[in-house]
Short mmCIF file of C-alpha atoms in Angstrom, two decimals:
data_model
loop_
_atom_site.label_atom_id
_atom_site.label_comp_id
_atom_site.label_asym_id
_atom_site.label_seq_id
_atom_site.Cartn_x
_atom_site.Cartn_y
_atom_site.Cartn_z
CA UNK Y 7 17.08 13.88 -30.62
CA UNK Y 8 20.78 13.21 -30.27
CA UNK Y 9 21.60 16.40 -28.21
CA UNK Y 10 23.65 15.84 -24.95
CA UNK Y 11 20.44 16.38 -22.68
CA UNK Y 12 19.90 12.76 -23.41
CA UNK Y 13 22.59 10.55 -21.83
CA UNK Y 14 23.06 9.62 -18.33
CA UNK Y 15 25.82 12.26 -17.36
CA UNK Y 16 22.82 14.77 -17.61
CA UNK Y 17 20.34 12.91 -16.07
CA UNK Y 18 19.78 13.38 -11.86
CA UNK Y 19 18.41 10.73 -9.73
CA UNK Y 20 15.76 10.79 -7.06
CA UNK Y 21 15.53 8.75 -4.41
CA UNK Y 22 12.24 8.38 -2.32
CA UNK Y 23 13.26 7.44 1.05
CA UNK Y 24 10.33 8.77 3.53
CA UNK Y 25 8.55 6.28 4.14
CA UNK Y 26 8.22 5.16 7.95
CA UNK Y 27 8.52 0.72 7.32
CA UNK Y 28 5.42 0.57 9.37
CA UNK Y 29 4.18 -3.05 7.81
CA UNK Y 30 7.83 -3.86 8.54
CA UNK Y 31 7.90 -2.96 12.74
CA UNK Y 32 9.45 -4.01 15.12
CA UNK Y 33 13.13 -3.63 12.41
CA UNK Y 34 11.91 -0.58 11.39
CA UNK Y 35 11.58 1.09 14.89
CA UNK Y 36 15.32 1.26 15.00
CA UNK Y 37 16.35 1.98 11.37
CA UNK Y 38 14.42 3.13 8.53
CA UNK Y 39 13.91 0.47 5.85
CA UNK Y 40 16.16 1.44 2.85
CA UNK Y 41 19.08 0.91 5.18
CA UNK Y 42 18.22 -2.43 6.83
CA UNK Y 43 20.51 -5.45 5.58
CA UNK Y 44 19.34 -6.82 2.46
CA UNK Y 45 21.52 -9.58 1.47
CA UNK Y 46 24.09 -8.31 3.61
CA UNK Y 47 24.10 -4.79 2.48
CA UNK Y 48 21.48 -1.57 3.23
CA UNK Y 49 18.83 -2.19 1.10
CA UNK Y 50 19.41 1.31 -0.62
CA UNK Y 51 22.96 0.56 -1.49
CA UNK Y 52 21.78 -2.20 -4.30
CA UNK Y 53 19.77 0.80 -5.55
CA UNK Y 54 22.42 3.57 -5.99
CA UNK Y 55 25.10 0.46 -7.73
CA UNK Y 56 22.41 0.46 -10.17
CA UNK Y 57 22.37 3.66 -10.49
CA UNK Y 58 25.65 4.51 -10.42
CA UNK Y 59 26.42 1.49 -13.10
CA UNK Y 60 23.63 3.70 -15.36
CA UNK Y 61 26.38 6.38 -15.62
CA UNK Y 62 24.43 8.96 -13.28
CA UNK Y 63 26.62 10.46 -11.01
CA UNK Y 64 24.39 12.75 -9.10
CA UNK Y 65 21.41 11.38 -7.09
CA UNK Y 66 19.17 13.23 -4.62
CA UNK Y 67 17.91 11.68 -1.68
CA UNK Y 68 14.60 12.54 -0.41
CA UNK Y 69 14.50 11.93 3.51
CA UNK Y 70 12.25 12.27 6.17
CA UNK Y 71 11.77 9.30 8.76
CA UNK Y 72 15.11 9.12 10.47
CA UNK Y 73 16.54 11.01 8.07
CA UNK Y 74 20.20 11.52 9.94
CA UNK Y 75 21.23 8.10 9.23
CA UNK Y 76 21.19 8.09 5.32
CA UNK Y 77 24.14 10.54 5.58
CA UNK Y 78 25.69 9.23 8.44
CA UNK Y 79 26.10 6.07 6.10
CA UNK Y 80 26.82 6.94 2.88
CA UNK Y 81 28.27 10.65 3.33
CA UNK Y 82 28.93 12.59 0.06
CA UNK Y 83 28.76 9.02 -1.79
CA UNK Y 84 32.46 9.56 -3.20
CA UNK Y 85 32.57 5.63 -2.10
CA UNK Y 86 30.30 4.93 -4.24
CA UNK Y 87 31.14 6.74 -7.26
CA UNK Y 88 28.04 9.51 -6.39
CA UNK Y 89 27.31 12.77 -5.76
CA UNK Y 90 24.91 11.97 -2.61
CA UNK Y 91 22.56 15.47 -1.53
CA UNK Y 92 20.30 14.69 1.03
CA UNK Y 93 16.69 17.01 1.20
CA UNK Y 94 14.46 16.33 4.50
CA UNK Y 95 10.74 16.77 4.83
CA UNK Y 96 9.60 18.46 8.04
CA UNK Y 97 5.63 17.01 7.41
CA UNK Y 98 5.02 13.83 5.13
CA UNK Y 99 4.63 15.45 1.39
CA UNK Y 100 3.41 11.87 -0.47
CA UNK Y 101 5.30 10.75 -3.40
CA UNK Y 102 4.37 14.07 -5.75
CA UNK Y 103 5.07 16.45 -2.60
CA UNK Y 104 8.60 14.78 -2.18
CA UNK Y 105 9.62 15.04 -5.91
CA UNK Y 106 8.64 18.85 -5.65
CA UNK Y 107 10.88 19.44 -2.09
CA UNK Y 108 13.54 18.63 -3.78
CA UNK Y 109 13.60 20.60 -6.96
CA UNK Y 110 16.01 23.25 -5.82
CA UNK Y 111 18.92 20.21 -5.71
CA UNK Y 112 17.89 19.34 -9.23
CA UNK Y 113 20.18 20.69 -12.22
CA UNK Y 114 19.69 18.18 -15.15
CA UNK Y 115 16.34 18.52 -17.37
CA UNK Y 116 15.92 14.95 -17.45
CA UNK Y 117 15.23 13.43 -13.73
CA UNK Y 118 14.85 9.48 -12.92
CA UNK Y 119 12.82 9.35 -9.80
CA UNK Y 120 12.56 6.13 -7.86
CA UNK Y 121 10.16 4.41 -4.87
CA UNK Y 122 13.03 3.48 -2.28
CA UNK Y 123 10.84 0.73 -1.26
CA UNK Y 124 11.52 -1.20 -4.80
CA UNK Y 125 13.86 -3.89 -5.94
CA UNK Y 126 14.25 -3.96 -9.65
CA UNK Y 127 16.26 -5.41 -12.43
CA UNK Y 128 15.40 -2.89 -15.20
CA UNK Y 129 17.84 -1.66 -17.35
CA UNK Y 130 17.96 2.25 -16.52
CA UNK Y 131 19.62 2.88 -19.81
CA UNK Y 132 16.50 1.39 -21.53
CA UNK Y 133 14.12 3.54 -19.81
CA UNK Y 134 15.43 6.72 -20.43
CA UNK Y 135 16.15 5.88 -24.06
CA UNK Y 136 12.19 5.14 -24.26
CA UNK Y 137 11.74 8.48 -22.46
CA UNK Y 138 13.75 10.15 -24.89
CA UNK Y 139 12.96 8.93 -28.52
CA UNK Y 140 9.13 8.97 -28.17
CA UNK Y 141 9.75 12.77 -26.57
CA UNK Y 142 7.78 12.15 -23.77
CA UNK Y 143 6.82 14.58 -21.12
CA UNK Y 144 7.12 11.60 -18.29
CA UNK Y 145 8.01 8.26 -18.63
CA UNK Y 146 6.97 5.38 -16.26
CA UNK Y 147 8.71 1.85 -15.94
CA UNK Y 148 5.23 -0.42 -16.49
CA UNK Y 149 6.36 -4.08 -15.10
CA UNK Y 150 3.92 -7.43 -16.51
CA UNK Y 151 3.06 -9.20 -13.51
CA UNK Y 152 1.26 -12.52 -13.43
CA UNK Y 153 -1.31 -11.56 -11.05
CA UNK Y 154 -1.74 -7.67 -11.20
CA UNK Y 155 -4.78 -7.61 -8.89
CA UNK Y 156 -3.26 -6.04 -6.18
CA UNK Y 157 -1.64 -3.29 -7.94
CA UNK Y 158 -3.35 -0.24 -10.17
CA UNK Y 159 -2.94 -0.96 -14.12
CA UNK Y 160 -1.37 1.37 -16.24
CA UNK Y 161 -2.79 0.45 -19.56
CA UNK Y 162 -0.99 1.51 -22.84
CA UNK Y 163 -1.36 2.20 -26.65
CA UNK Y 164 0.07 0.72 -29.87
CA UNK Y 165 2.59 3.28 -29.53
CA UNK Y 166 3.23 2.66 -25.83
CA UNK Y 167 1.68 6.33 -24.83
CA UNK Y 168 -0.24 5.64 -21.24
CA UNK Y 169 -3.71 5.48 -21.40
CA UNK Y 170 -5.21 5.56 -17.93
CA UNK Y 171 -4.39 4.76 -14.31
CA UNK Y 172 -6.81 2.42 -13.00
CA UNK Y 173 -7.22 1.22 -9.49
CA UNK Y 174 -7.07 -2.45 -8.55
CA UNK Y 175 -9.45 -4.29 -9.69
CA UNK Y 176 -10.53 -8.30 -9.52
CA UNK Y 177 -10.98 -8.05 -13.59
CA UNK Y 178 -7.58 -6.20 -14.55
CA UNK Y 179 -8.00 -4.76 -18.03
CA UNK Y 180 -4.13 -5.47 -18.21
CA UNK Y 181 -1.10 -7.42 -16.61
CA UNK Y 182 0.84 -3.76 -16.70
CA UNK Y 183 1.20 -2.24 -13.18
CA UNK Y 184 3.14 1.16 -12.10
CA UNK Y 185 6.66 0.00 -11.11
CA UNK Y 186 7.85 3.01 -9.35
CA UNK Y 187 10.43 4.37 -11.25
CA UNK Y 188 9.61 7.42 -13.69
CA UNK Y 189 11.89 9.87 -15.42
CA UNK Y 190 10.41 13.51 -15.87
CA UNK Y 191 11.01 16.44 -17.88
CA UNK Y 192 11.82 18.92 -15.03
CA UNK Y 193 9.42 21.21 -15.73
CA UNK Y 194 6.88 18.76 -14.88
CA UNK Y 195 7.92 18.78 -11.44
CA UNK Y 196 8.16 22.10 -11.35
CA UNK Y 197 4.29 22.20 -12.35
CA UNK Y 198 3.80 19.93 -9.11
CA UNK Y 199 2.06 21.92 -6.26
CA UNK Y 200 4.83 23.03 -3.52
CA UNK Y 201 3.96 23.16 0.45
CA UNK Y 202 1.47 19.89 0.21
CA UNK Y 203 1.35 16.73 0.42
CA UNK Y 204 0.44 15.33 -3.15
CA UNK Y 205 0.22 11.54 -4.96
CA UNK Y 206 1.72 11.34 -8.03
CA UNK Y 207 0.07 8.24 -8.44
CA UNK Y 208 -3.38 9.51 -7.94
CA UNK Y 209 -3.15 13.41 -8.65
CA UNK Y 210 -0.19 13.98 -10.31
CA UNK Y 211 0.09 11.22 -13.30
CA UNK Y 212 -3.99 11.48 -13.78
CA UNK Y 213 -3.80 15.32 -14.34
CA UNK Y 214 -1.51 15.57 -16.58
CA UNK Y 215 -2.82 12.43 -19.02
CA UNK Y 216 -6.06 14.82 -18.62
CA UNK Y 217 -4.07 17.89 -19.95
CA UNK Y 218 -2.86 15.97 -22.93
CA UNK Y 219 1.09 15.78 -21.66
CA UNK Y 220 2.60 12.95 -23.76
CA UNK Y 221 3.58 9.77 -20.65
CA UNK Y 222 4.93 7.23 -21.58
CA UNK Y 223 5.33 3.50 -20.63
CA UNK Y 224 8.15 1.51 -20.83
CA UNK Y 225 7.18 -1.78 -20.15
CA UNK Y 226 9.55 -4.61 -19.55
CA UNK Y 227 9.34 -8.31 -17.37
CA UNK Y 228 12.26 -7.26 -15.34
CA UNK Y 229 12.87 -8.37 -11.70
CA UNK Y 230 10.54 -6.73 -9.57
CA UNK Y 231 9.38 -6.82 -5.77
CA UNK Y 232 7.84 -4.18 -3.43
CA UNK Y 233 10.39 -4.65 -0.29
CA UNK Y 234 7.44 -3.29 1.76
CA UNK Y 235 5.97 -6.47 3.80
CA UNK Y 236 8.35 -9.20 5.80
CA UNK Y 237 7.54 -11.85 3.32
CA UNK Y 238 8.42 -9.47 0.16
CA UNK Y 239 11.75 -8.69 2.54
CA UNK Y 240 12.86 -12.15 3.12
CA UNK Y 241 12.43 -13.48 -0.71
CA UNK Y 242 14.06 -10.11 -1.99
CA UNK Y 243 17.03 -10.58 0.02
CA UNK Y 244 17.01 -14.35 -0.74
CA UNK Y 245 16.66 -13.57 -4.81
CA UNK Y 246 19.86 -11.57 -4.61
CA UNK Y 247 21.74 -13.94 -2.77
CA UNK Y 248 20.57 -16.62 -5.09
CA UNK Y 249 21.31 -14.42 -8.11
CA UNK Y 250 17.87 -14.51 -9.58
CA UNK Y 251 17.35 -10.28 -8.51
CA UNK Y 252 20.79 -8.57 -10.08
CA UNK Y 253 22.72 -6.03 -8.12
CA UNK Y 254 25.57 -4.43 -8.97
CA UNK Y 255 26.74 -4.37 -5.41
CA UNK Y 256 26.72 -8.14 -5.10
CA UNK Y 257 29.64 -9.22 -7.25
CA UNK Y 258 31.00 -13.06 -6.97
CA UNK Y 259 29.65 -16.29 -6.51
CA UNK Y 260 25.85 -16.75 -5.78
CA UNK Y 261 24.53 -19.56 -3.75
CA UNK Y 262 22.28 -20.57 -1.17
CA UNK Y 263 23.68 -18.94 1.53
CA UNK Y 264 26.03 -15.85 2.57
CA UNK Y 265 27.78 -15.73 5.18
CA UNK Y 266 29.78 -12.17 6.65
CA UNK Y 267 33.25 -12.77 7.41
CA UNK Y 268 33.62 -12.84 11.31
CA UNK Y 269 30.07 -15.07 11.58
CA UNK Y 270 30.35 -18.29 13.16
CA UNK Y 271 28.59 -21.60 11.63
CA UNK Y 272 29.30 -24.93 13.98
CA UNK Y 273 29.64 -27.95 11.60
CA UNK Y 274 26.16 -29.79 10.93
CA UNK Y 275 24.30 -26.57 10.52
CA UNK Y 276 22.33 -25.97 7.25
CA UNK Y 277 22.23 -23.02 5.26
CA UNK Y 278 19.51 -23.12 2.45
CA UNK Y 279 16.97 -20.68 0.49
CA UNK Y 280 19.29 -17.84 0.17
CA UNK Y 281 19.83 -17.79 3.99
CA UNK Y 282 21.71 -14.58 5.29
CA UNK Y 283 24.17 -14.82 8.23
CA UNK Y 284 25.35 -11.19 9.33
CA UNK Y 285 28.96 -10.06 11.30
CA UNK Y 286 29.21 -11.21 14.07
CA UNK Y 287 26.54 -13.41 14.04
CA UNK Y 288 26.52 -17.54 15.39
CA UNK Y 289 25.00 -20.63 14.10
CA UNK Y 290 25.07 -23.46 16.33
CA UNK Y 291 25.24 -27.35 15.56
CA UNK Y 292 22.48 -28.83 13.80
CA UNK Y 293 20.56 -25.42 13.26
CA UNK Y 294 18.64 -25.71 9.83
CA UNK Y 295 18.32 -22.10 8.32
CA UNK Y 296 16.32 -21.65 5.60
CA UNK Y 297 15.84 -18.38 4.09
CA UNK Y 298 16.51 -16.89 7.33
CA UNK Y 299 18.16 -13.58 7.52
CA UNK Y 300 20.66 -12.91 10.93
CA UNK Y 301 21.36 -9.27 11.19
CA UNK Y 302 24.71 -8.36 12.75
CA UNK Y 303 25.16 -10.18 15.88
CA UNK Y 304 22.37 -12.34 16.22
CA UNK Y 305 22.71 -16.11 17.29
CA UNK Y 306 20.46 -19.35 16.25
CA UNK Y 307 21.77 -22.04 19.12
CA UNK Y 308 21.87 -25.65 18.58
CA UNK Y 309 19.05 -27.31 16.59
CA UNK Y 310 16.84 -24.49 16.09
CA UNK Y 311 15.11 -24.26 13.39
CA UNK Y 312 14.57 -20.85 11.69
CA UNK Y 313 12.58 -20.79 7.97
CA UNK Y 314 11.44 -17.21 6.09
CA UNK Y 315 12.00 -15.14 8.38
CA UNK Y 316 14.09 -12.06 9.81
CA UNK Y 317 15.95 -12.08 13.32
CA UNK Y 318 17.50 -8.61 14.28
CA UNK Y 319 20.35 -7.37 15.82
CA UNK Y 320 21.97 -9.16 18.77
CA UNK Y 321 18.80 -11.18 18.89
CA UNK Y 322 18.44 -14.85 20.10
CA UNK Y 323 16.99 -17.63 19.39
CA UNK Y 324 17.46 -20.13 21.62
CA UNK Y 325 18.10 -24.88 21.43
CA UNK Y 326 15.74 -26.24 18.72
CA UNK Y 327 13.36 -23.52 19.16
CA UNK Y 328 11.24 -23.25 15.85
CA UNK Y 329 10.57 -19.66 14.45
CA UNK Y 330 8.63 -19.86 10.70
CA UNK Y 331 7.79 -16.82 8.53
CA UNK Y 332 8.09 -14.47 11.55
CA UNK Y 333 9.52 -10.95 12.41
CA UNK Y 334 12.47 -11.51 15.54
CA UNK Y 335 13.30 -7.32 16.88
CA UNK Y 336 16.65 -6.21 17.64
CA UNK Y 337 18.01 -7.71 20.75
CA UNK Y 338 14.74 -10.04 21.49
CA UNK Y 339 15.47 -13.39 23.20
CA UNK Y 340 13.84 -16.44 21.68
CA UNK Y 341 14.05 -19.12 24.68
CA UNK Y 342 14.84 -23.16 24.22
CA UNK Y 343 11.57 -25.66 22.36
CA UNK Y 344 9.62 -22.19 21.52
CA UNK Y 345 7.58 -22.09 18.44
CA UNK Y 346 6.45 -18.66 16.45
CA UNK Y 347 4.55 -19.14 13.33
CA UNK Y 348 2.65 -17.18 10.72
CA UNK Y 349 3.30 -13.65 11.03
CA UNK Y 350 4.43 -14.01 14.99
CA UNK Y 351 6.34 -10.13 15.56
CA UNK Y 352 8.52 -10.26 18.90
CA UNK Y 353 9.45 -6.49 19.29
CA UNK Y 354 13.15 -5.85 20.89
CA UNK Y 355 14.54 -6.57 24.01
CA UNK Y 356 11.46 -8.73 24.65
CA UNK Y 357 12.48 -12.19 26.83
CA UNK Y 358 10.48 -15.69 25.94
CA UNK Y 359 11.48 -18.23 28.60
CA UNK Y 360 12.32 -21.60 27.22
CA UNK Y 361 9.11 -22.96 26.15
CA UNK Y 362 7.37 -20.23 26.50
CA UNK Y 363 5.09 -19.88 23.44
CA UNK Y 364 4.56 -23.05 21.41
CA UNK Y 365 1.61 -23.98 18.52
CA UNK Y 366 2.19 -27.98 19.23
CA UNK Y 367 1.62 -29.81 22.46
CA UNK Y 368 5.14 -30.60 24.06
CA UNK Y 369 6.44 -33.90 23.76
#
């Protein structure tokens, strides 16, 4: 198997970006999720290090929500050591119909394809070697989770050969669940129906295990989190500022907090949990933040208190206001004593006089 069709330099990557961040609004009404900050960075930018630290050069980015900014970011990708195309859906194709859109960018036989919503750890090197010496047709990255309830099981063989896709169950057969990250032969996607939308996860991969194609699993315990909910969001971005997720694009110390040159933190303020603080942004005396995330320019006056949760651009939250697991839109203003718990969403530009909203009596 040792011909050159099976190193990195020959492989092309796929990028999935499509998706519209709706369990994400009000953030993702302005940007689409794979570019909002993630430990200080676009989310998508931890993804293509990884990539690019694979040895692929060449990496195709499937667009179709907002599509304009990718490339208004990242250009050709020369910055980052990539060849950056960019292919945009006109109608929403599903994860099968946006592999197949953008065959015609495709040159290498061997294509890595990955869920833009993910943060992993998995070595990419590892996974196409699997792919390659049991001469698999596809190959999927199977992650053990403890609790694999919520997902669809991918159950495998003594030989690691994929056995079925199941849907979630409260009994799973099997702690293996479909990490989003497959490598394909490319005539496999070529075999992919053009024009529609299709699941790979439901039409695609099922077909072809009932044609007798070879997929395999390569299953690891790698770092692994759907980025898709506010929660997920807020401990991603925490785990890579902490160092327990890797990136490539994070070098340097770890800690419990980062903070963006140009941000402003007044003495007394505390900065736990893998708290973010973005340009521009302003922490005032006393605030405690923990695992907060401040997108550029937002500000957290004097004694508030702001745990697990994201506030966006130019937002505000105003003197020992409390805001707890909660979702803080670009530009929103937070007033003095408030209190948002539990899932509270303010959407942007929205104006909350001092006290306006509390959960306790005011004392």
């Amino acid at each position: 198997m040792a011909n050159s069709g099976n190193t990195a330099g020959s492989t092309d990557a796929v990028i999935l970006v499509g998706g519209q961040g709706t369990r994400l609004r009000p953030l993702t009404l302005s940007a689409p999720k794979p570019m909002l900050p993630t430990a200080g960075l676009p989310f998508l930018q931890h993804l293509l290090a990884r990539i690019a630290d694979a040895g692929i050069t060449h990496v195709v980015l499937g667009t179709s929500y907002k599509a304009e900014v990718f490339e208004e970011h990242f250009g050709d990708g020369s910055d980052l050591g990539l060849e950056l195309e960019y292919v945009t859906e006109s109608e929403a194709l599903g994860t099968g119909g946006g592999i197949r859109n953008v065959l015609p960018k495709l040159r290498a036989d061997t294509v890595l394809v990955f869920n833009g919503d993910v943060l992993g750890g998995t070595d990419l090197g590892g996974v196409l070697e699997t792919h390659h010496t049991s001469g698999a047709d596809v190959t999927l990255h199977l992650v053990r989770v403890s609790d694999p309830r919520a997902f669809g099981c991918v159950p495998t063989d003594e030989n690691g050969r994929v056995t079925a896709f199941l849907e979630k169950t409260q009994d799973p057969p099997t702690d293996q669940i479909n990490a989003g990250c497959y490598v394909f032969r490319r005539e496999y996607i070529e075999k992919i129906p053009a024009g529609r939308p299709v699941s790979v996860e439901r039409e695609t991969f099922p077909s072809l295990l009932a044609e007798g194609a070879h997929i395999q699993g390569h299953v690891d315990v790698s770092y692994w989190r759907d980025m898709g909910t506010p929660e997920d969001f807020v401990r991603g971005s925490a785990d890579l500022v902490r160092g327990i997720a890797p990136s490539p694009a994070l070098p340097g110390q770890r800690g419990e907090s980062l903070v963006h040159p140009g941000a402003g933190v007044a003495p007394g303020a505390l900065l736990i949990g893998g708290t973010v603080v973005g340009r521009g942004a302003e922490v005032g005396a006393g605030a405690r933040l923990d695992g907060a995330i401040l997108f550029d320019g937002a500000r957290v006056e004097a004694g508030a208190t702001v745990e697990r949760s994201i506030i966006g651009f130019g937002a505000r939250i105003g003197p020992r206001a409390l805001v707890r697991d909660a979702v803080i839109g670009d530009g929103a203003n937070v007033g003095a004593r408030c209190e948002l718990l539990r899932g509270a969403r303010i959407w942007p530009g929205v104006d909350i006089p001092d006290g306006g909203i509390r959960f306790s009596t005011d004392v």
